[in-house]
PDB file of C-alpha atoms and ligand atoms in Angstrom:
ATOM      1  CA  UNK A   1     108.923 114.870  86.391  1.00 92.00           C
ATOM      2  CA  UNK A   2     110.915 112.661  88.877  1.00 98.00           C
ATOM      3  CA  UNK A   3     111.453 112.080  92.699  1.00 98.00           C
ATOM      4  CA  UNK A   4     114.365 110.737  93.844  1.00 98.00           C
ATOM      5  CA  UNK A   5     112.655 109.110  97.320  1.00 98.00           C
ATOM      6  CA  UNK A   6     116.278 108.042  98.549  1.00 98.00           C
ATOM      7  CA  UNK A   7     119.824 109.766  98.068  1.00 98.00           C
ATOM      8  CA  UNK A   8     122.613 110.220 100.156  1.00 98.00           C
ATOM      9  CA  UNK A   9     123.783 113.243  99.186  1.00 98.00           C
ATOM     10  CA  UNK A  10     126.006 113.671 102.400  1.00 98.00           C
ATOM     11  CA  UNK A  11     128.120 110.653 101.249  1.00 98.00           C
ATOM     12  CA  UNK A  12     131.685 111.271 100.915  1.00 97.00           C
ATOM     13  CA  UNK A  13     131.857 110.107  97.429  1.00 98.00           C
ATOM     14  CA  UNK A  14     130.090 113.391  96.507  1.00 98.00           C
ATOM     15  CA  UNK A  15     132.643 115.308  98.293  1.00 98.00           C
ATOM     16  CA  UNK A  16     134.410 116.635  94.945  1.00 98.00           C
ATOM     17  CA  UNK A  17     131.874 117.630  93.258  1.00 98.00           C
ATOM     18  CA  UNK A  18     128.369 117.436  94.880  1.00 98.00           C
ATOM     19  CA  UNK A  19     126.770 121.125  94.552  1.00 98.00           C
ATOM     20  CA  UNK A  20     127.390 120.041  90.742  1.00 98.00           C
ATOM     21  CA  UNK A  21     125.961 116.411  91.191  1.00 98.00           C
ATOM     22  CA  UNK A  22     122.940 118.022  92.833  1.00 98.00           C
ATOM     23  CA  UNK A  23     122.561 120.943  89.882  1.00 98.00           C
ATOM     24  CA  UNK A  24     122.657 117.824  87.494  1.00 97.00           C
ATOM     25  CA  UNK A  25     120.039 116.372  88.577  1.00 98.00           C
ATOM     26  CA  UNK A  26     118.205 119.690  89.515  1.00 97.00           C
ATOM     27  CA  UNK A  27     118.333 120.554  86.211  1.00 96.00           C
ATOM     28  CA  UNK A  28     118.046 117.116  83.698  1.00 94.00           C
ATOM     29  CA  UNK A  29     114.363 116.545  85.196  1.00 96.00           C
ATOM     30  CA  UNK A  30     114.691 115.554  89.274  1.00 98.00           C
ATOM     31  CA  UNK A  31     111.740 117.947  90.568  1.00 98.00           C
ATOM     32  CA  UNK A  32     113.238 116.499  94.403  1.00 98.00           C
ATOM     33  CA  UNK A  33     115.069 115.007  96.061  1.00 98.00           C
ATOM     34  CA  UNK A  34     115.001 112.984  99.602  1.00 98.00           C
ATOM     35  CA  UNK A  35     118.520 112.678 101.705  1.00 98.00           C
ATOM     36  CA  UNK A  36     118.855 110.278 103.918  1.00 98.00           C
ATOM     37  CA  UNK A  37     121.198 111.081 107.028  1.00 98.00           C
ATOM     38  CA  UNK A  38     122.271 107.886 108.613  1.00 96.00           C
ATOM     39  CA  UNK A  39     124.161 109.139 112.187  1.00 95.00           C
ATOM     40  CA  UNK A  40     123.749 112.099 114.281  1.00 95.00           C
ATOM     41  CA  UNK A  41     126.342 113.883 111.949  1.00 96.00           C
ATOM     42  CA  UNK A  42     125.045 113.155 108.909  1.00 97.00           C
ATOM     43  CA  UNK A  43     122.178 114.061 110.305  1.00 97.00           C
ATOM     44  CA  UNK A  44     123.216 118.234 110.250  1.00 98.00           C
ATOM     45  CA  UNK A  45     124.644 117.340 107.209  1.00 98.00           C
ATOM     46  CA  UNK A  46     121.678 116.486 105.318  1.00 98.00           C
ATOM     47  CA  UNK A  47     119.529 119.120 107.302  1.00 98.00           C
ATOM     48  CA  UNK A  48     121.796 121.619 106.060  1.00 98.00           C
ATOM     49  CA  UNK A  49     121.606 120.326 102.426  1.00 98.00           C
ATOM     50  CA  UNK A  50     117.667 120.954 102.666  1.00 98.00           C
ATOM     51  CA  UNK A  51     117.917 124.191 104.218  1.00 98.00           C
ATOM     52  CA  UNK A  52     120.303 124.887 101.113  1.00 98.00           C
ATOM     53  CA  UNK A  53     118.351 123.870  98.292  1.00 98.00           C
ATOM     54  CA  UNK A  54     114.596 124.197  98.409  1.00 97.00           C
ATOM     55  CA  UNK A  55     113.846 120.721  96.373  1.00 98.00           C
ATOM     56  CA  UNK A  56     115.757 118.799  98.722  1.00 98.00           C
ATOM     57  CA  UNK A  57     114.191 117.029 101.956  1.00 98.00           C
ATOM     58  CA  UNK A  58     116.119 115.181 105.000  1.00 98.00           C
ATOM     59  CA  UNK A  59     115.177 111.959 106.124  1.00 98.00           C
ATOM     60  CA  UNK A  60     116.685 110.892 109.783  1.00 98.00           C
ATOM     61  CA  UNK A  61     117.347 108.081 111.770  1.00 97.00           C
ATOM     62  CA  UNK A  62     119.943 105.261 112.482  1.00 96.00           C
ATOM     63  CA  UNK A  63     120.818 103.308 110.266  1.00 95.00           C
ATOM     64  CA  UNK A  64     120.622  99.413 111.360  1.00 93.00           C
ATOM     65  CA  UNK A  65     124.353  98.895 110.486  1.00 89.00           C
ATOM     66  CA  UNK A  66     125.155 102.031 112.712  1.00 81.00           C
ATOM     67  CA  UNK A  67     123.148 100.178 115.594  1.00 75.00           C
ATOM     68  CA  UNK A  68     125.869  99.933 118.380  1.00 76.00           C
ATOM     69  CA  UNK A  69     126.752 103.521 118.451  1.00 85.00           C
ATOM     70  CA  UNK A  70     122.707 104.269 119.297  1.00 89.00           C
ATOM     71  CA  UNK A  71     122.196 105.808 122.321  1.00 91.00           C
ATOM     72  CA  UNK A  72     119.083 106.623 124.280  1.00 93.00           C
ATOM     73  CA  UNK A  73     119.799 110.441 124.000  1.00 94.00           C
ATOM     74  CA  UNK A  74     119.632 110.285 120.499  1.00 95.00           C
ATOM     75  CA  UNK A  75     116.141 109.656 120.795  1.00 97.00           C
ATOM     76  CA  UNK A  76     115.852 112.900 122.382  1.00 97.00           C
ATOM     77  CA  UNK A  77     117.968 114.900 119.821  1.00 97.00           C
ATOM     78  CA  UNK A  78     116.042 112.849 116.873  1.00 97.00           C
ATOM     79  CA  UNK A  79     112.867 114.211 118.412  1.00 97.00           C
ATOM     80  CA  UNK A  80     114.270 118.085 118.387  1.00 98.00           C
ATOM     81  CA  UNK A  81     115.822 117.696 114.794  1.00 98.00           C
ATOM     82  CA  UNK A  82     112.241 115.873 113.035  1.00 98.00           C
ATOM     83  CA  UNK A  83     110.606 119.206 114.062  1.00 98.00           C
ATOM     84  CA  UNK A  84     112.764 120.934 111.536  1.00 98.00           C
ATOM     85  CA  UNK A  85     110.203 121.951 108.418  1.00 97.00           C
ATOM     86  CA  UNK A  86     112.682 120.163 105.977  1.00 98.00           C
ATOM     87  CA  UNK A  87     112.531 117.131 107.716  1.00 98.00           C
ATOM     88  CA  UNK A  88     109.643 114.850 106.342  1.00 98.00           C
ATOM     89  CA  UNK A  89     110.470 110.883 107.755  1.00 98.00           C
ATOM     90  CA  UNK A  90     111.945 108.982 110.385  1.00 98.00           C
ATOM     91  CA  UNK A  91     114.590 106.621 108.596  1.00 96.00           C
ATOM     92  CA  UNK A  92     116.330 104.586 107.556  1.00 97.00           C
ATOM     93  CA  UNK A  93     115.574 102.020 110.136  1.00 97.00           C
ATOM     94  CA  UNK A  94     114.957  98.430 110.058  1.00 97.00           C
ATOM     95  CA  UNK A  95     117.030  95.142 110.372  1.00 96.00           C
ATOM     96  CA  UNK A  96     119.960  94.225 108.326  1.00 95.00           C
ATOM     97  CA  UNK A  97     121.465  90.731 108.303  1.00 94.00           C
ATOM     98  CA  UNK A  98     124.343  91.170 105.404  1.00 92.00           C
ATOM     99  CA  UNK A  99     126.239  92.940 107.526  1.00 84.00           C
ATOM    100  CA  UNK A 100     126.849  91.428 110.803  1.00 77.00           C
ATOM    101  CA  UNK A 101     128.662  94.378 112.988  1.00 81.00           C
ATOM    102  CA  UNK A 102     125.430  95.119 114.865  1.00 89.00           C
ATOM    103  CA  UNK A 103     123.691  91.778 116.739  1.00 91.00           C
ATOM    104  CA  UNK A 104     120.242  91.213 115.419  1.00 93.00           C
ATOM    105  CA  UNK A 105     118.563  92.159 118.909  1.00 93.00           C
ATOM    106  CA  UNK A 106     120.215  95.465 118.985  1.00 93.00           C
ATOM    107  CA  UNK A 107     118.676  96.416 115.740  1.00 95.00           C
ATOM    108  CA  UNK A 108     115.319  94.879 116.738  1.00 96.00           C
ATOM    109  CA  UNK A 109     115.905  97.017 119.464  1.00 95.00           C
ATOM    110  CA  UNK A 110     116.709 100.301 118.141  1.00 96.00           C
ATOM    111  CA  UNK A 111     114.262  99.883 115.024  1.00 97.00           C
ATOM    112  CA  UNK A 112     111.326  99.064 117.727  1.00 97.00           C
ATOM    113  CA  UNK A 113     111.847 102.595 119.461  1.00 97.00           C
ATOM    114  CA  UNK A 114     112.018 104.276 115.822  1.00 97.00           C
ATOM    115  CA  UNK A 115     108.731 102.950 114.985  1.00 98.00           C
ATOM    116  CA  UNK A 116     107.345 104.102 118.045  1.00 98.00           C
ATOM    117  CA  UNK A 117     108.972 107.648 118.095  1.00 98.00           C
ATOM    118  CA  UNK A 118     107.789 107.903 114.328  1.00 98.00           C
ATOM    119  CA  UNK A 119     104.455 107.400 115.292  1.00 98.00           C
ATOM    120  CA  UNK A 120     104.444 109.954 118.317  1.00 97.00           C
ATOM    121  CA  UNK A 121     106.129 112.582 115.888  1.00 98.00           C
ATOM    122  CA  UNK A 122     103.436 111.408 113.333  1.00 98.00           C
ATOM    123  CA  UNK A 123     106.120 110.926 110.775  1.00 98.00           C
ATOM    124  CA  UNK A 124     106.570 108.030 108.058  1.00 98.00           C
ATOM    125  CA  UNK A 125     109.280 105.615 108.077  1.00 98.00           C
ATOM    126  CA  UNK A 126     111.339 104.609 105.468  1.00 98.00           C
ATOM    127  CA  UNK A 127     112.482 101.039 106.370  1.00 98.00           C
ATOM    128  CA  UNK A 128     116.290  99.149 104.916  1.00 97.00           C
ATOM    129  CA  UNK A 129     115.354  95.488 104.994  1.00 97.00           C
ATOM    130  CA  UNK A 130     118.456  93.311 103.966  1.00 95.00           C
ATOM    131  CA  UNK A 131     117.877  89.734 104.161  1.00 94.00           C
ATOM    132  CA  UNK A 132     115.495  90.147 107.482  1.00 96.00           C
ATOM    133  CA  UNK A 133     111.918  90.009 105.553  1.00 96.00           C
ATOM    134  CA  UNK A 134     110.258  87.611 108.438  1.00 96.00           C
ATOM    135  CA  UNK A 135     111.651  89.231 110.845  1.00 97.00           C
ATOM    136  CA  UNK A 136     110.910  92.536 110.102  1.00 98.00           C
ATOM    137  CA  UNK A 137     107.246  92.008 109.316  1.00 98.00           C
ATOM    138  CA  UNK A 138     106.940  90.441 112.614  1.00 98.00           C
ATOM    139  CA  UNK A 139     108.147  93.405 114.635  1.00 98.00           C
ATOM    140  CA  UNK A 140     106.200  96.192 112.537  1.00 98.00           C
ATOM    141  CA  UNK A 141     103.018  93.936 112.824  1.00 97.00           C
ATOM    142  CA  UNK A 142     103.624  93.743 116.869  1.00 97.00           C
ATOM    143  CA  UNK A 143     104.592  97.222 117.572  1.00 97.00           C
ATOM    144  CA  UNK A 144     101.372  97.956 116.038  1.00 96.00           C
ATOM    145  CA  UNK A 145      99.542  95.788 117.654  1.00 95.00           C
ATOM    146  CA  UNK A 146     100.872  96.378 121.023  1.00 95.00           C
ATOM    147  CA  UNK A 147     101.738  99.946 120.707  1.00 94.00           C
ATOM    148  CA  UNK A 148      98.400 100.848 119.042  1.00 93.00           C
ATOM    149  CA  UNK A 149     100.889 102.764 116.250  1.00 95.00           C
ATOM    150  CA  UNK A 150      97.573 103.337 113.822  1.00 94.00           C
ATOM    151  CA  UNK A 151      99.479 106.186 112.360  1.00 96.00           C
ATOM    152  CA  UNK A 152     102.812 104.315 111.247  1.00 97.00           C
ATOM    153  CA  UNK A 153     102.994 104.486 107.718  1.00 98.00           C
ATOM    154  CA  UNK A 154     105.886 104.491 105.253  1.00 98.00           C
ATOM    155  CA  UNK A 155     107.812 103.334 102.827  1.00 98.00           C
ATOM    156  CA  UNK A 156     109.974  99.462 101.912  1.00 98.00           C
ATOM    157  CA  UNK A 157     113.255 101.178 100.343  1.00 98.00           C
ATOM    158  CA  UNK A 158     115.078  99.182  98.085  1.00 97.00           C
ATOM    159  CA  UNK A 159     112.482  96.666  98.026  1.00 97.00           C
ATOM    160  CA  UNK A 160     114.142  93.391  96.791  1.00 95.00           C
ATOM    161  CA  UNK A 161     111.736  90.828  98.530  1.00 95.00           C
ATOM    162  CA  UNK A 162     109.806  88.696  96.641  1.00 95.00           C
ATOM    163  CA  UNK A 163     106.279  88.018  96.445  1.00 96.00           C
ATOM    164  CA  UNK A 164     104.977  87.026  99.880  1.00 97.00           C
ATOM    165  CA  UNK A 165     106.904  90.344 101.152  1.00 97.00           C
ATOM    166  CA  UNK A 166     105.639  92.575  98.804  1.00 98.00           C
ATOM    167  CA  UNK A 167     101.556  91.213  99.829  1.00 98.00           C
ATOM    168  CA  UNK A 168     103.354  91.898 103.510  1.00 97.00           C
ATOM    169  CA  UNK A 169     104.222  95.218 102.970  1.00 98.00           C
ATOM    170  CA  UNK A 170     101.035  96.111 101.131  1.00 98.00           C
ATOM    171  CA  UNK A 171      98.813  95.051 103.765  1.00 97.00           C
ATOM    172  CA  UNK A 172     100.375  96.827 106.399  1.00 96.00           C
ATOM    173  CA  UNK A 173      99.667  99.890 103.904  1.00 94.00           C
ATOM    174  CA  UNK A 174     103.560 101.112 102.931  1.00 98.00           C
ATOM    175  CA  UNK A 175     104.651 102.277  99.854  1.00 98.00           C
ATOM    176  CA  UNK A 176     107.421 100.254  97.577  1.00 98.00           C
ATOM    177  CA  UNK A 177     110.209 101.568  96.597  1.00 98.00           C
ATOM    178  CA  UNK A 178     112.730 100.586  93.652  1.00 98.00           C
ATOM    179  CA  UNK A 179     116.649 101.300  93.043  1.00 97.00           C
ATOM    180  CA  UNK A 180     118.894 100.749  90.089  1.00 96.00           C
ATOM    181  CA  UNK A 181     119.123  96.890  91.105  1.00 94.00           C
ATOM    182  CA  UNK A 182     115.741  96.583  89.238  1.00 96.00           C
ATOM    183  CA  UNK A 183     117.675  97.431  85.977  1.00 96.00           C
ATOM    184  CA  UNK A 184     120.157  94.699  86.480  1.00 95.00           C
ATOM    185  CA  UNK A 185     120.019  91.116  83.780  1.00 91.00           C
ATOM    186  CA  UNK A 186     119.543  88.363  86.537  1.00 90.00           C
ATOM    187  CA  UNK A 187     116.742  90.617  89.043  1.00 92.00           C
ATOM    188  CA  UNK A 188     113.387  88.977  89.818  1.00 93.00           C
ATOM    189  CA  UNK A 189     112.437  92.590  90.067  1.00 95.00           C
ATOM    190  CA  UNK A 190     110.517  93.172  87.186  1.00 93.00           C
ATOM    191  CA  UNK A 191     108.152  90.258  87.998  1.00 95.00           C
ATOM    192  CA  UNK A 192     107.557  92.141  91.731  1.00 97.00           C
ATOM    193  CA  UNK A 193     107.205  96.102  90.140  1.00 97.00           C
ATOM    194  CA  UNK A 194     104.256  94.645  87.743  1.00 97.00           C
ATOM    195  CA  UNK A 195     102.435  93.699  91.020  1.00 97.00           C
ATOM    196  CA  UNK A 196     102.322  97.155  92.767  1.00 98.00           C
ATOM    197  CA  UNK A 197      99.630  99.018  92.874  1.00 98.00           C
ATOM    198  CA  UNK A 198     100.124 101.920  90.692  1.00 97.00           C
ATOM    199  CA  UNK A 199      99.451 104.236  93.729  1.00 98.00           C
ATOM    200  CA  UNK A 200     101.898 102.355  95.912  1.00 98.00           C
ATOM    201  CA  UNK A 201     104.986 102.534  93.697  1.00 98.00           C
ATOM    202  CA  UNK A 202     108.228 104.968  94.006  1.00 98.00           C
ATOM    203  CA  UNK A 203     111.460 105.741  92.591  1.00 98.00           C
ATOM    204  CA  UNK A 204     115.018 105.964  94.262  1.00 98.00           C
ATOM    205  CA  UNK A 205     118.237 106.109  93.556  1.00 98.00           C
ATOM    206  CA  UNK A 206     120.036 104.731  97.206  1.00 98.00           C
ATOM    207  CA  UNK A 207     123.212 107.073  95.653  1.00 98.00           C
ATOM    208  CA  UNK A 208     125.820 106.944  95.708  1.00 98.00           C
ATOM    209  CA  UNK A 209     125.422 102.796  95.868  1.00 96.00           C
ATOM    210  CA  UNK A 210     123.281 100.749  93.609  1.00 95.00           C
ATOM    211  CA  UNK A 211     123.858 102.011  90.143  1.00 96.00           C
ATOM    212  CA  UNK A 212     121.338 101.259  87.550  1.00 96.00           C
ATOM    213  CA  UNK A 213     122.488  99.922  84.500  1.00 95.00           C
ATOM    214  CA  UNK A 214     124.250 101.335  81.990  1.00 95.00           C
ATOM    215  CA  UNK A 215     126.494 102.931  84.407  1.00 95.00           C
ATOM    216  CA  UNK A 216     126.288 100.202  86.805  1.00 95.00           C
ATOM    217  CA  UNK A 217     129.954  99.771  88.769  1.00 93.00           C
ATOM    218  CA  UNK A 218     130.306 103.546  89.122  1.00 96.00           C
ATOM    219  CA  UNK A 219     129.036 106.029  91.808  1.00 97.00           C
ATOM    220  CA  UNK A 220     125.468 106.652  91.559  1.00 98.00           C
ATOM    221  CA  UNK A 221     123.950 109.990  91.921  1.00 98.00           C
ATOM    222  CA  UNK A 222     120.106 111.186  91.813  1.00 98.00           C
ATOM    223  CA  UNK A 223     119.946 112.521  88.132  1.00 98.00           C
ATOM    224  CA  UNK A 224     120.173 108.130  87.152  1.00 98.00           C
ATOM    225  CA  UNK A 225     116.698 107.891  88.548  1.00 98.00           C
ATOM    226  CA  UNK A 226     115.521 108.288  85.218  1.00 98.00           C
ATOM    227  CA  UNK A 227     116.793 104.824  84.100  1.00 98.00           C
ATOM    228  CA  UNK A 228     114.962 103.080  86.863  1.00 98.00           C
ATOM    229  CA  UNK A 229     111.682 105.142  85.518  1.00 98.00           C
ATOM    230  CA  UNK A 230     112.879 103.686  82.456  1.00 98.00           C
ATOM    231  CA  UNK A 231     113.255 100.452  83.398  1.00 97.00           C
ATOM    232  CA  UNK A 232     109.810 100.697  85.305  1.00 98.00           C
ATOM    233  CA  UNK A 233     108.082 101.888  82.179  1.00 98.00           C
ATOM    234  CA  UNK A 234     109.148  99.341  79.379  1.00 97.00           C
ATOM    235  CA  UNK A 235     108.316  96.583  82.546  1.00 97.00           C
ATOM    236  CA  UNK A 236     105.043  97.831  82.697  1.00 98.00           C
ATOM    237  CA  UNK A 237     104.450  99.303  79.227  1.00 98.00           C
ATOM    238  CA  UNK A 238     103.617 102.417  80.070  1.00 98.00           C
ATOM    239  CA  UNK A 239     105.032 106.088  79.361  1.00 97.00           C
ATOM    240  CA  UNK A 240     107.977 107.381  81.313  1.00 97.00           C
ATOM    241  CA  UNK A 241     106.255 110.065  81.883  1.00 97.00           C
ATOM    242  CA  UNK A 242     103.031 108.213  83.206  1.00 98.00           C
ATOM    243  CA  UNK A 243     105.215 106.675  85.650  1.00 98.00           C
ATOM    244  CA  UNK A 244     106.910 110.069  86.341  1.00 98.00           C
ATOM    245  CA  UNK A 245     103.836 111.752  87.256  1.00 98.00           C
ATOM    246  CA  UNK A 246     102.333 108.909  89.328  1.00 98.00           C
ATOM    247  CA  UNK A 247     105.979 107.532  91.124  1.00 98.00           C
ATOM    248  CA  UNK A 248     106.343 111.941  91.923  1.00 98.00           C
ATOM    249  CA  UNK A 249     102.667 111.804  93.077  1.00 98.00           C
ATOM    250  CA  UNK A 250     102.909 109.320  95.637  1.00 98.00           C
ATOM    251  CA  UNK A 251     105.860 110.632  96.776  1.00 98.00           C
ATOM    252  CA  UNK A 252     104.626 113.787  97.901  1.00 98.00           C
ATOM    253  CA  UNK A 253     101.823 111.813  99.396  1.00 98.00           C
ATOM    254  CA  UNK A 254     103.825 109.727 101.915  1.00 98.00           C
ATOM    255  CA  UNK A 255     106.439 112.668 102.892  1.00 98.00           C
ATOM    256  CA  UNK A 256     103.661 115.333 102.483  1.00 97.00           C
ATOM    257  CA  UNK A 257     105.020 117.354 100.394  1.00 96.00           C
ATOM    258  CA  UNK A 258     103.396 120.147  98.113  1.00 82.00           C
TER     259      UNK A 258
HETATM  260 NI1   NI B 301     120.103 104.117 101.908  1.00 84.33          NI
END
């Protein structure tokens, strides 16, 4: 039993072949799946893709790299599409500092109004953090604060912070969440997963990018989840199917699923 928490099963890269990509992973032991839709059209796209197969969920929101096309209308049409049943978090948002198209206080700007419409739609978030960890913290702790957000909730995707991030990210009560790059040789990973809470930690894939060793360098797709529950498993020296069970289990508790 396995959740992939992140997938973008709208990609392009899936284009050839994805009702068969899905059906893979549908079949060899992925229970669900969440697609994320990163722009107004991938939005429909992954909408569509839930209404299509019942074990898959949408995710929407802008992306942070995709920050410059946001408009305030899309706040509007974000607000229409969330209450589709399918649709279980706002996301991904957040702050992203690798790629440098989008001007940090645009994203601050767009990922401040996400948290806030989130919280009015009482949805969870699932937050991209690329080389922004201060940052980031500091802006989810004051929108909070100021904003009295005591519903926001959600989940660190990717996480690939260290320590000090991780205690962050605990505290302000959001789940963790871990790609293929914890399977790679040189990752300080490991050390981080074995200091999650076991009712804190999740799976993802982040397909078709970040693919878990040993098919690392290829396109990724939700049926190599299983190798980062492997990974996750020898690291903490417990069944794959322990972690299976409880990474599927919290899951379904942060997007509310049954
Ligand atoms: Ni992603």
């Amino acid at each position: 039993m396995l959740i992939d928490t992140h997938a973008h099963l709208d990609n392009e890269l899936f284009d050839g072949d994805r009702e068969a990509m899905i059906r893979r992973a549908l079949d060899g032991g992925v229970d669900k799946i969440i697609t994320i839709g990163t722009n107004p059209e991938s939005w429909k796209r992954s909408i569509r893709l839930s209404e299509e197969y019942e074990q898959v969920y949408a995710v929407i929101g802008p992306h942070p790299t995709d920050g410059l096309q946001f408009e305030d209308s899309m706040i509007d049409e974000l607000r229409k599409m969330a209450a589709h049943e399918k649709v279980v978090a706002l996301g991904e948002i957040g702050l992203d500092y690798y790629w440098k198209e989008t001007p940090p206080p645009v994203q601050y700007e767009v990922f401040r109004k996400m948290l806030r419409l989130a919280c009015e739609l009482d949805l969870p978030v699932v937050i991209h953090n690329r080389e922004a960890d201060s940052d980031l913290i500091r802006i989810v702790k004051e929108e909070k604060k100021n904003h009295h957000l005591n519903n926001l909730r959600g989940i660190m995707h990717c996480f690939s912070g260290d320590e000090a991030m991780l205690r962050e990210s605990l505290e302000l009560n959001f789940y963790v969440s871990f790609a293929g790059n914890v399977t790679y040789k040189k990752s300080h990973l490991p050390e981080v997963v074995s200091m999650v809470p076991d009712n804190r930690l999740l799976i993802e894939t982040d397909a078709p990018y970040l693919t878990p060793v040993p098919f690392r360098g290829k396109r990724n797709e939700p049926a190599y989840v299983r190798f980062t529950a492997k990974k996750i498993s020898e690291i903490l020296d417990k069944d794959e199917e322990i972690i299976g069970r409880q990474t599927s289990l919290n899951a379904c508790s942060v997007f509310g699923l049954v």
